[in-house]
PDB file of C-alpha atoms in Angstrom:
ATOM      1  CA  VAL A  68     -11.401  -5.982  -6.534  1.00  0.00           C
ATOM      2  CA  SER A  69     -12.013  -6.393  -2.817  1.00  0.00           C
ATOM      3  CA  SER A  70      -8.640  -7.999  -2.121  1.00  0.00           C
ATOM      4  CA  GLY A  71      -6.960  -5.097  -3.914  1.00  0.00           C
ATOM      5  CA  ILE A  72      -8.894  -2.594  -1.826  1.00  0.00           C
ATOM      6  CA  ASN A  73      -7.946  -4.452   1.369  1.00  0.00           C
ATOM      7  CA  ALA A  74      -4.298  -4.353   0.289  1.00  0.00           C
ATOM      8  CA  GLU A  75      -4.447  -0.627  -0.430  1.00  0.00           C
ATOM      9  CA  TYR A  76      -6.072  -0.015   2.936  1.00  0.00           C
ATOM     10  CA  GLY A  77      -3.193  -1.881   4.558  1.00  0.00           C
ATOM     11  CA  MET A  78      -0.670   0.201   2.660  1.00  0.00           C
ATOM     12  CA  PHE A  79      -2.386   3.527   3.441  1.00  0.00           C
ATOM     13  CA  GLU A  80      -3.342   2.945   7.058  1.00  0.00           C
ATOM     14  CA  GLU A  81      -0.974   0.344   8.456  1.00  0.00           C
ATOM     15  CA  GLY A  82       2.124   1.656   6.693  1.00  0.00           C
ATOM     16  CA  VAL A  83       5.521   0.065   6.565  1.00  0.00           C
ATOM     17  CA  ASP A  84       6.778  -2.284   9.264  1.00  0.00           C
ATOM     18  CA  THR A  85       9.242  -0.210  11.266  1.00  0.00           C
ATOM     19  CA  SER A  86       9.840  -2.753  14.022  1.00  0.00           C
ATOM     20  CA  VAL A  87      13.308  -3.457  12.602  1.00  0.00           C
ATOM     21  CA  PRO A  88      15.663  -0.464  12.748  1.00  0.00           C
ATOM     22  CA  ALA A  89      16.985   0.742   9.402  1.00  0.00           C
ATOM     23  CA  ASP A  90      20.562   0.013  10.424  1.00  0.00           C
ATOM     24  CA  GLU A  91      19.808  -3.562  11.538  1.00  0.00           C
ATOM     25  CA  HIS A  92      21.611  -6.194   9.507  1.00  0.00           C
ATOM     26  CA  PHE A  93      20.593  -9.831   9.437  1.00  0.00           C
ATOM     27  CA  ILE A  94      23.696 -11.363   7.913  1.00  0.00           C
ATOM     28  CA  GLU A  95      27.060 -11.367   9.600  1.00  0.00           C
ATOM     29  CA  ILE A  96      29.921 -11.216   7.147  1.00  0.00           C
ATOM     30  CA  GLU A  97      31.846 -13.817   9.140  1.00  0.00           C
ATOM     31  CA  ASP A  98      28.960 -16.283   8.658  1.00  0.00           C
ATOM     32  CA  THR A  99      28.901 -16.067   4.879  1.00  0.00           C
ATOM     33  CA  PRO A 100      31.185 -18.386   2.947  1.00  0.00           C
ATOM     34  CA  GLY A 101      32.426 -17.052  -0.376  1.00  0.00           C
ATOM     35  CA  TYR A 102      32.498 -13.385   0.645  1.00  0.00           C
ATOM     36  CA  THR A 103      32.537 -11.002  -2.324  1.00  0.00           C
ATOM     37  CA  THR A 104      32.601  -7.241  -2.668  1.00  0.00           C
ATOM     38  CA  ALA A 105      29.278  -7.151  -4.501  1.00  0.00           C
ATOM     39  CA  PHE A 106      27.595  -9.173  -1.755  1.00  0.00           C
ATOM     40  CA  ASN A 107      29.062  -6.867   0.884  1.00  0.00           C
ATOM     41  CA  GLN A 108      27.626  -3.843  -0.914  1.00  0.00           C
ATOM     42  CA  LEU A 109      24.162  -5.422  -0.903  1.00  0.00           C
ATOM     43  CA  VAL A 110      24.326  -6.332   2.775  1.00  0.00           C
ATOM     44  CA  PHE A 111      25.267  -2.816   3.788  1.00  0.00           C
ATOM     45  CA  ALA A 112      23.066  -0.974   1.293  1.00  0.00           C
ATOM     46  CA  THR A 113      20.861   1.664   2.846  1.00  0.00           C
ATOM     47  CA  LYS A 114      17.131   1.123   2.942  1.00  0.00           C
ATOM     48  CA  LYS A 115      15.271   3.568   0.718  1.00  0.00           C
ATOM     49  CA  PRO A 116      11.961   4.948   1.985  1.00  0.00           C
ATOM     50  CA  LEU A 117       8.882   3.291   0.500  1.00  0.00           C
ATOM     51  CA  ASP A 118       6.967   5.572  -1.855  1.00  0.00           C
ATOM     52  CA  PRO A 119       4.982   3.378  -4.252  1.00  0.00           C
ATOM     53  CA  PHE A 120       3.650   6.336  -6.248  1.00  0.00           C
ATOM     54  CA  GLY A 121       6.633   8.652  -6.274  1.00  0.00           C
ATOM     55  CA  ALA A 122       5.853  12.249  -7.092  1.00  0.00           C
ATOM     56  CA  SER A 123       3.230  11.294  -9.675  1.00  0.00           C
ATOM     57  CA  VAL A 124       0.356  11.015  -7.158  1.00  0.00           C
ATOM     58  CA  SER A 125      -0.063  13.730  -4.550  1.00  0.00           C
ATOM     59  CA  ASN A 126      -3.071  12.171  -2.778  1.00  0.00           C
ATOM     60  CA  PRO A 127      -3.324   8.390  -3.226  1.00  0.00           C
ATOM     61  CA  ARG A 128      -6.500   8.103  -1.114  1.00  0.00           C
ATOM     62  CA  GLN A 129      -8.308  10.567  -3.355  1.00  0.00           C
ATOM     63  CA  LEU A 130      -7.010   8.764  -6.438  1.00  0.00           C
ATOM     64  CA  LEU A 131      -8.403   5.493  -5.053  1.00  0.00           C
ATOM     65  CA  ALA A 132     -11.805   7.089  -4.378  1.00  0.00           C
ATOM     66  CA  GLU A 133     -11.968   8.675  -7.831  1.00  0.00           C
ATOM     67  CA  SER A 134     -10.882   5.415  -9.489  1.00  0.00           C
ATOM     68  CA  LEU A 135     -13.577   3.494  -7.614  1.00  0.00           C
ATOM     69  CA  GLN A 136     -16.156   6.037  -8.770  1.00  0.00           C
ATOM     70  CA  LYS A 137     -15.048   5.706 -12.402  1.00  0.00           C
ATOM     71  CA  LEU A 138     -15.176   1.921 -12.132  1.00  0.00           C
ATOM     72  CA  SER A 139     -18.671   2.013 -10.629  1.00  0.00           C
ATOM     73  CA  VAL A 140     -19.894   4.300 -13.428  1.00  0.00           C
ATOM     74  CA  ARG A 141     -18.538   1.879 -16.046  1.00  0.00           C
ATOM     75  CA  HIS A 142     -20.139  -1.112 -14.301  1.00  0.00           C
ATOM     76  CA  PRO A 143     -23.222   0.177 -12.461  1.00  0.00           C
ATOM     77  CA  GLY A 144     -24.551  -1.999  -9.667  1.00  0.00           C
ATOM     78  CA  LYS A 145     -21.559  -4.345  -9.609  1.00  0.00           C
ATOM     79  CA  LEU A 146     -18.848  -2.630  -7.572  1.00  0.00           C
ATOM     80  CA  GLN A 147     -20.818  -1.738  -4.441  1.00  0.00           C
ATOM     81  CA  PRO A 148     -21.864  -5.375  -3.711  1.00  0.00           C
ATOM     82  CA  LEU A 149     -18.281  -6.543  -4.259  1.00  0.00           C
ATOM     83  CA  ILE A 150     -16.994  -3.976  -1.795  1.00  0.00           C
ATOM     84  CA  GLN A 151     -19.691  -4.807   0.779  1.00  0.00           C
ATOM     85  CA  GLN A 152     -18.916  -8.533   0.568  1.00  0.00           C
ATOM     86  CA  GLY A 153     -15.152  -8.518   0.296  1.00  0.00           C
ATOM     87  CA  VAL A 154     -13.763  -5.493   2.087  1.00  0.00           C
ATOM     88  CA  THR A 155     -13.236  -6.443   5.692  1.00  0.00           C
ATOM     89  CA  GLY A 156     -13.261  -4.743   9.067  1.00  0.00           C
ATOM     90  CA  PRO A 157     -12.118  -1.169   9.408  1.00  0.00           C
ATOM     91  CA  ALA A 158     -11.119  -1.036   5.733  1.00  0.00           C
ATOM     92  CA  LEU A 159     -14.774  -0.592   4.729  1.00  0.00           C
ATOM     93  CA  GLY A 160     -15.137   2.449   6.979  1.00  0.00           C
ATOM     94  CA  LYS A 161     -11.925   3.935   5.652  1.00  0.00           C
ATOM     95  CA  ILE A 162     -13.024   3.461   2.037  1.00  0.00           C
ATOM     96  CA  GLN A 163     -16.233   5.320   2.844  1.00  0.00           C
ATOM     97  CA  GLU A 164     -14.135   8.009   4.524  1.00  0.00           C
ATOM     98  CA  TYR A 165     -11.974   8.333   1.394  1.00  0.00           C
ATOM     99  CA  LEU A 166     -15.107   8.671  -0.745  1.00  0.00           C
ATOM    100  CA  ARG A 167     -16.512  11.429   1.504  1.00  0.00           C
ATOM    101  CA  ALA A 168     -13.176  13.284   1.497  1.00  0.00           C
ATOM    102  CA  ALA A 169     -13.205  13.217  -2.324  1.00  0.00           C
ATOM    103  CA  ASP A 170     -16.814  14.535  -2.359  1.00  0.00           C
ATOM    104  CA  ILE A 171     -18.171  11.295  -3.785  1.00  0.00           C
ATOM    105  CA  ALA A 172     -21.620  10.660  -2.355  1.00  0.00           C
ATOM    106  CA  SER A 173     -21.857   6.978  -3.255  1.00  0.00           C
ATOM    107  CA  LEU A 174     -20.857   4.386  -5.794  1.00  0.00           C
ATOM    108  CA  SER A 175     -23.422   3.352  -8.374  1.00  0.00           C
TER     109      SER A 175
END
């Protein structure tokens, strides 16, 4: 549970690595033996923006908070200690922020 929450925090707050420009290519065609048209299309394919939820989730942070609340109701007294032990650094503060924004007082 806690590693999943840490991963979601990273996705929500740290975002996608944009240090490499979208038009940067790592493979030179001249350096690739056995050049084929299909390979060329893959090398020069455009990078699609990352949207892990698509249009199905309008507010992923709220969905996370509500899902954590549902999980804590199903398993009272178990989720909060897991979060306190396993969620690290600023992620714990952000999770609490997500809960407050979703009007969830605390997890049971």
